[in-house]
């Protein structure tokens, strides 16, 4: 069964850090661009960060630039999102998604989605 599984979410105080993981099973991520998305209560889902299949291209939404870092370890078939200096407005369900054989990184036309992991930033 082809699936993506997110982990690493939880409750953290403002200013804290979390590292999210997106692990693939049933297929290899080598040829997939990966995107991290989030959806806060009452809001639309938004693309947060993405990384190309080679790792050479990365993108961040303005609200997380300088705080979040996306990376990938193809040997472990896993993509990570390191989140530092977390703010209450970062509270959301975070999803990873994969798109096969695309140049660069994108936030649309994803082939596979995970079920999400909840991040809550609160004191």
Short mmCIF file of N, CA and C in Angstrom, two decimals:
data_model
loop_
_atom_site.label_atom_id
_atom_site.label_comp_id
_atom_site.label_asym_id
_atom_site.label_seq_id
_atom_site.Cartn_x
_atom_site.Cartn_y
_atom_site.Cartn_z
N UNK A 1 0.84 -1.19 0.00
CA UNK A 1 0.00 0.00 0.00
C UNK A 1 0.88 1.25 0.00
N UNK A 2 0.57 2.17 -0.91
CA UNK A 2 1.36 3.38 -1.03
C UNK A 2 0.81 4.41 -0.06
N UNK A 3 1.67 4.92 0.82
CA UNK A 3 1.19 5.91 1.75
C UNK A 3 2.31 6.79 2.28
N UNK A 4 1.90 7.97 2.74
CA UNK A 4 2.77 8.90 3.44
C UNK A 4 2.27 9.00 4.87
N UNK A 5 3.20 9.01 5.81
CA UNK A 5 2.83 9.09 7.22
C UNK A 5 3.62 10.22 7.87
N UNK A 6 2.88 11.18 8.41
CA UNK A 6 3.51 12.28 9.12
C UNK A 6 3.64 11.94 10.61
N UNK A 7 4.65 12.48 11.24
CA UNK A 7 4.83 12.32 12.68
C UNK A 7 5.61 13.52 13.21
N UNK A 8 5.61 13.65 14.53
CA UNK A 8 6.40 14.71 15.16
C UNK A 8 5.59 15.88 15.67
N UNK A 9 4.29 15.88 15.42
CA UNK A 9 3.47 16.96 15.92
C UNK A 9 3.28 16.86 17.42
N UNK A 10 2.69 17.92 17.99
CA UNK A 10 2.44 17.91 19.42
C UNK A 10 2.17 19.31 19.93
N UNK A 11 2.18 19.43 21.23
CA UNK A 11 1.95 20.71 21.91
C UNK A 11 3.30 21.32 22.28
N UNK A 12 3.49 22.56 21.90
CA UNK A 12 4.75 23.26 22.20
C UNK A 12 4.44 24.69 22.58
N UNK A 13 5.26 25.26 23.44
CA UNK A 13 5.08 26.65 23.84
C UNK A 13 5.58 27.60 22.76
N UNK A 14 5.05 28.80 22.71
CA UNK A 14 5.57 29.79 21.76
C UNK A 14 7.09 29.95 21.91
N UNK A 15 7.76 30.02 20.77
CA UNK A 15 9.22 30.09 20.78
C UNK A 15 9.90 28.75 20.72
N UNK A 16 9.14 27.68 20.89
CA UNK A 16 9.70 26.34 20.88
C UNK A 16 9.90 25.80 19.48
N UNK A 17 10.35 24.53 19.43
CA UNK A 17 10.67 23.89 18.16
C UNK A 17 10.04 22.50 18.08
N UNK A 18 9.78 22.10 16.86
CA UNK A 18 9.35 20.74 16.56
C UNK A 18 9.97 20.33 15.24
N UNK A 19 10.19 19.03 15.07
CA UNK A 19 10.61 18.52 13.77
C UNK A 19 9.58 17.51 13.29
N UNK A 20 8.96 17.82 12.18
CA UNK A 20 8.00 16.92 11.57
C UNK A 20 8.72 15.99 10.59
N UNK A 21 8.24 14.77 10.51
CA UNK A 21 8.77 13.80 9.55
C UNK A 21 7.65 13.34 8.63
N UNK A 22 8.02 13.06 7.42
CA UNK A 22 7.09 12.52 6.42
C UNK A 22 7.76 11.29 5.83
N UNK A 23 7.26 10.13 6.20
CA UNK A 23 7.87 8.88 5.76
C UNK A 23 6.98 8.20 4.72
N UNK A 24 7.60 7.69 3.68
CA UNK A 24 6.87 7.00 2.63
C UNK A 24 6.98 5.50 2.81
N UNK A 25 5.90 4.81 2.53
CA UNK A 25 5.94 3.36 2.51
C UNK A 25 5.26 2.87 1.24
N UNK A 26 5.81 1.81 0.68
CA UNK A 26 5.24 1.26 -0.55
C UNK A 26 5.80 1.88 -1.81
N UNK A 27 6.58 2.93 -1.68
CA UNK A 27 7.21 3.55 -2.83
C UNK A 27 8.40 4.38 -2.36
N UNK A 28 9.29 4.69 -3.30
CA UNK A 28 10.45 5.49 -2.97
C UNK A 28 10.22 6.94 -3.34
N UNK A 29 10.71 7.82 -2.47
CA UNK A 29 10.51 9.26 -2.69
C UNK A 29 11.52 9.88 -3.63
N UNK A 30 12.46 9.07 -4.14
CA UNK A 30 13.57 9.62 -4.92
C UNK A 30 13.13 10.53 -6.06
N UNK A 31 12.02 10.19 -6.71
CA UNK A 31 11.60 10.95 -7.89
C UNK A 31 10.42 11.86 -7.61
N UNK A 32 10.19 12.14 -6.34
CA UNK A 32 9.03 12.94 -5.97
C UNK A 32 9.45 14.26 -5.33
N UNK A 33 8.81 15.33 -5.78
CA UNK A 33 8.86 16.57 -5.03
C UNK A 33 7.89 16.44 -3.86
N UNK A 34 8.25 17.03 -2.74
CA UNK A 34 7.44 16.92 -1.53
C UNK A 34 7.03 18.31 -1.06
N UNK A 35 5.79 18.41 -0.68
CA UNK A 35 5.28 19.65 -0.12
C UNK A 35 4.74 19.43 1.28
N UNK A 36 4.94 20.40 2.14
CA UNK A 36 4.29 20.45 3.45
C UNK A 36 3.17 21.50 3.37
N UNK A 37 2.02 21.12 3.84
CA UNK A 37 0.85 21.98 3.85
C UNK A 37 0.32 22.04 5.29
N UNK A 38 -0.49 23.04 5.57
CA UNK A 38 -1.14 23.10 6.87
C UNK A 38 -2.54 23.67 6.72
N UNK A 39 -3.39 23.26 7.65
CA UNK A 39 -4.75 23.78 7.68
C UNK A 39 -5.12 24.09 9.12
N UNK A 40 -5.34 25.36 9.37
CA UNK A 40 -5.75 25.82 10.70
C UNK A 40 -7.27 25.79 10.78
N UNK A 41 -7.83 25.72 11.98
CA UNK A 41 -9.28 25.69 12.14
C UNK A 41 -9.94 26.87 11.45
N UNK A 42 -10.91 26.61 10.61
CA UNK A 42 -11.65 27.66 9.95
C UNK A 42 -10.95 28.31 8.79
N UNK A 43 -9.79 27.79 8.43
CA UNK A 43 -9.02 28.38 7.33
C UNK A 43 -8.78 27.35 6.23
N UNK A 44 -8.45 27.86 5.05
CA UNK A 44 -8.13 26.98 3.93
C UNK A 44 -6.72 26.40 4.11
N UNK A 45 -6.52 25.26 3.48
CA UNK A 45 -5.19 24.67 3.50
C UNK A 45 -4.22 25.54 2.71
N UNK A 46 -3.01 25.67 3.21
CA UNK A 46 -2.00 26.45 2.51
C UNK A 46 -0.69 25.67 2.41
N UNK A 47 0.02 25.93 1.34
CA UNK A 47 1.34 25.35 1.18
C UNK A 47 2.33 26.10 2.05
N UNK A 48 3.13 25.37 2.80
CA UNK A 48 4.07 25.96 3.74
C UNK A 48 5.50 25.92 3.19
N UNK A 49 5.88 24.76 2.67
CA UNK A 49 7.23 24.58 2.18
C UNK A 49 7.25 23.41 1.22
N UNK A 50 8.18 23.46 0.27
CA UNK A 50 8.31 22.33 -0.63
C UNK A 50 9.78 22.14 -1.00
N UNK A 51 10.09 20.93 -1.46
CA UNK A 51 11.45 20.60 -1.83
C UNK A 51 11.40 19.72 -3.07
N UNK A 52 12.33 19.98 -3.98
CA UNK A 52 12.37 19.20 -5.21
C UNK A 52 12.90 17.79 -4.93
N UNK A 53 12.79 16.91 -5.92
CA UNK A 53 13.22 15.53 -5.74
C UNK A 53 14.72 15.43 -5.43
N UNK A 54 15.50 16.33 -5.99
CA UNK A 54 16.95 16.32 -5.75
C UNK A 54 17.33 17.05 -4.46
N UNK A 55 16.40 17.84 -3.96
CA UNK A 55 16.71 18.67 -2.79
C UNK A 55 17.32 20.00 -3.16
N UNK A 56 17.56 20.21 -4.44
CA UNK A 56 18.24 21.43 -4.85
C UNK A 56 17.36 22.67 -4.90
N UNK A 57 16.06 22.46 -4.91
CA UNK A 57 15.13 23.58 -4.94
C UNK A 57 14.22 23.51 -3.73
N UNK A 58 14.12 24.62 -3.01
CA UNK A 58 13.27 24.68 -1.82
C UNK A 58 12.50 25.98 -1.85
N UNK A 59 11.34 25.94 -1.26
CA UNK A 59 10.49 27.13 -1.22
C UNK A 59 9.78 27.20 0.13
N UNK A 60 9.55 28.44 0.58
CA UNK A 60 8.85 28.65 1.85
C UNK A 60 7.84 29.77 1.68
N UNK A 61 6.70 29.61 2.32
CA UNK A 61 5.75 30.70 2.38
C UNK A 61 6.35 31.80 3.25
N UNK A 62 6.00 33.05 2.96
CA UNK A 62 6.65 34.18 3.64
C UNK A 62 6.54 34.09 5.16
N UNK A 63 5.42 33.60 5.66
CA UNK A 63 5.19 33.60 7.10
C UNK A 63 6.11 32.67 7.87
N UNK A 64 6.80 31.74 7.19
CA UNK A 64 7.68 30.81 7.89
C UNK A 64 9.14 30.97 7.50
N UNK A 65 9.44 31.84 6.58
CA UNK A 65 10.83 32.03 6.14
C UNK A 65 11.71 32.44 7.32
N UNK A 66 12.87 31.80 7.40
CA UNK A 66 13.79 32.08 8.49
C UNK A 66 13.50 31.29 9.75
N UNK A 67 12.35 30.61 9.80
CA UNK A 67 11.99 29.83 10.99
C UNK A 67 11.89 28.34 10.68
N UNK A 68 11.42 27.99 9.49
CA UNK A 68 11.23 26.59 9.10
C UNK A 68 12.31 26.20 8.10
N UNK A 69 12.72 24.94 8.16
CA UNK A 69 13.68 24.40 7.21
C UNK A 69 13.22 23.03 6.74
N UNK A 70 13.12 22.88 5.43
CA UNK A 70 12.74 21.59 4.86
C UNK A 70 13.99 20.86 4.39
N UNK A 71 14.00 19.55 4.57
CA UNK A 71 15.14 18.75 4.12
C UNK A 71 14.64 17.36 3.79
N UNK A 72 15.49 16.59 3.12
CA UNK A 72 15.09 15.24 2.78
C UNK A 72 16.28 14.31 2.90
N UNK A 73 15.98 13.07 3.25
CA UNK A 73 16.97 12.00 3.33
C UNK A 73 16.42 10.85 2.50
N UNK A 74 16.81 10.80 1.25
CA UNK A 74 16.24 9.78 0.37
C UNK A 74 16.65 8.37 0.80
N UNK A 75 17.78 8.25 1.47
CA UNK A 75 18.18 6.93 1.96
C UNK A 75 17.21 6.40 3.00
N UNK A 76 16.61 7.33 3.75
CA UNK A 76 15.63 6.96 4.77
C UNK A 76 14.21 7.11 4.26
N UNK A 77 14.08 7.53 2.98
CA UNK A 77 12.76 7.69 2.39
C UNK A 77 11.89 8.64 3.21
N UNK A 78 12.49 9.70 3.69
CA UNK A 78 11.82 10.60 4.62
C UNK A 78 12.16 12.05 4.30
N UNK A 79 11.16 12.90 4.49
CA UNK A 79 11.34 14.35 4.38
C UNK A 79 11.02 14.97 5.73
N UNK A 80 11.76 16.01 6.07
CA UNK A 80 11.60 16.63 7.38
C UNK A 80 11.21 18.10 7.24
N UNK A 81 10.55 18.60 8.27
CA UNK A 81 10.28 20.02 8.38
C UNK A 81 10.67 20.44 9.79
N UNK A 82 11.80 21.12 9.89
CA UNK A 82 12.25 21.64 11.18
C UNK A 82 11.59 22.99 11.41
N UNK A 83 10.86 23.10 12.50
CA UNK A 83 10.12 24.32 12.80
C UNK A 83 10.65 24.93 14.09
N UNK A 84 11.22 26.11 13.97
CA UNK A 84 11.76 26.84 15.12
C UNK A 84 10.98 28.12 15.36
N UNK A 85 11.18 28.70 16.52
CA UNK A 85 10.52 29.96 16.88
C UNK A 85 9.02 29.90 16.58
N UNK A 86 8.40 28.84 17.02
CA UNK A 86 6.99 28.63 16.70
C UNK A 86 6.11 29.69 17.34
N UNK A 87 5.05 30.03 16.62
CA UNK A 87 4.10 31.05 17.05
C UNK A 87 2.71 30.43 17.17
N UNK A 88 1.83 31.01 17.95
CA UNK A 88 0.47 30.47 18.04
C UNK A 88 -0.21 30.36 16.68
N UNK A 89 0.10 31.26 15.77
CA UNK A 89 -0.52 31.21 14.44
C UNK A 89 0.00 30.06 13.58
N UNK A 90 1.00 29.33 14.05
CA UNK A 90 1.47 28.13 13.36
C UNK A 90 0.62 26.91 13.72
N UNK A 91 -0.28 27.07 14.66
CA UNK A 91 -1.15 25.96 15.07
C UNK A 91 -2.01 25.50 13.89
N UNK A 92 -1.92 24.22 13.58
CA UNK A 92 -2.64 23.67 12.43
C UNK A 92 -2.38 22.17 12.35
N UNK A 93 -3.13 21.52 11.50
CA UNK A 93 -2.78 20.16 11.09
C UNK A 93 -1.82 20.29 9.91
N UNK A 94 -0.70 19.61 10.01
CA UNK A 94 0.32 19.66 8.97
C UNK A 94 0.28 18.36 8.16
N UNK A 95 0.26 18.52 6.85
CA UNK A 95 0.21 17.41 5.92
C UNK A 95 1.43 17.44 5.01
N UNK A 96 1.91 16.26 4.63
CA UNK A 96 2.88 16.21 3.56
C UNK A 96 2.22 15.55 2.35
N UNK A 97 2.74 15.90 1.18
CA UNK A 97 2.21 15.38 -0.06
C UNK A 97 3.34 15.23 -1.06
N UNK A 98 3.17 14.31 -2.00
CA UNK A 98 4.22 13.99 -2.96
C UNK A 98 3.71 14.11 -4.38
N UNK A 99 4.56 14.63 -5.24
CA UNK A 99 4.23 14.70 -6.67
C UNK A 99 5.41 14.15 -7.46
N UNK A 100 5.10 13.22 -8.33
CA UNK A 100 6.12 12.50 -9.09
C UNK A 100 6.59 13.29 -10.30
N UNK A 101 7.91 13.22 -10.52
CA UNK A 101 8.51 13.72 -11.76
C UNK A 101 8.03 15.11 -12.15
N UNK A 102 8.33 16.06 -11.31
CA UNK A 102 8.04 17.45 -11.61
C UNK A 102 9.30 18.25 -11.41
N UNK A 103 9.53 19.24 -12.27
CA UNK A 103 10.70 20.09 -12.12
C UNK A 103 10.50 21.02 -10.93
N UNK A 104 11.52 21.16 -10.13
CA UNK A 104 11.43 22.04 -8.98
C UNK A 104 10.48 21.51 -7.92
N UNK A 105 9.86 22.40 -7.18
CA UNK A 105 8.88 21.97 -6.19
C UNK A 105 7.60 22.76 -6.38
N UNK A 106 6.48 22.11 -6.11
CA UNK A 106 5.17 22.68 -6.39
C UNK A 106 4.22 22.41 -5.25
N UNK A 107 3.10 23.14 -5.25
CA UNK A 107 2.06 22.95 -4.23
C UNK A 107 0.75 22.50 -4.86
N UNK A 108 0.79 21.95 -6.06
CA UNK A 108 -0.44 21.52 -6.71
C UNK A 108 -0.20 20.21 -7.45
N UNK A 109 -1.29 19.54 -7.80
CA UNK A 109 -1.19 18.31 -8.57
C UNK A 109 -0.52 17.18 -7.83
N UNK A 110 -0.65 17.17 -6.49
CA UNK A 110 0.03 16.15 -5.69
C UNK A 110 -0.60 14.78 -5.93
N UNK A 111 0.26 13.77 -5.94
CA UNK A 111 -0.20 12.40 -6.20
C UNK A 111 -0.61 11.66 -4.92
N UNK A 112 0.09 11.89 -3.84
CA UNK A 112 -0.19 11.21 -2.58
C UNK A 112 -0.21 12.22 -1.44
N UNK A 113 -1.08 11.93 -0.48
CA UNK A 113 -1.21 12.78 0.71
C UNK A 113 -1.13 11.91 1.96
N UNK A 114 -0.54 12.48 3.01
CA UNK A 114 -0.63 11.85 4.31
C UNK A 114 -1.89 12.28 5.02
N UNK A 115 -2.11 11.73 6.21
CA UNK A 115 -3.32 12.04 6.97
C UNK A 115 -3.13 13.20 7.93
N UNK A 116 -1.91 13.64 8.10
CA UNK A 116 -1.66 14.83 8.89
C UNK A 116 -1.21 14.57 10.31
N UNK A 117 -0.56 15.59 10.88
CA UNK A 117 -0.15 15.56 12.28
C UNK A 117 -0.44 16.93 12.87
N UNK A 118 -0.99 16.95 14.08
CA UNK A 118 -1.45 18.19 14.69
C UNK A 118 -0.30 18.88 15.42
N UNK A 119 -0.15 20.16 15.12
CA UNK A 119 0.80 21.01 15.83
C UNK A 119 0.02 22.08 16.56
N UNK A 120 0.21 22.17 17.87
CA UNK A 120 -0.46 23.17 18.68
C UNK A 120 0.60 24.00 19.40
N UNK A 121 0.56 25.30 19.16
CA UNK A 121 1.50 26.21 19.79
C UNK A 121 0.73 27.07 20.78
N UNK A 122 0.97 26.82 22.05
CA UNK A 122 0.19 27.49 23.08
C UNK A 122 0.94 27.47 24.40
N UNK A 123 0.73 28.52 25.18
CA UNK A 123 1.33 28.56 26.52
C UNK A 123 0.34 28.02 27.55
#
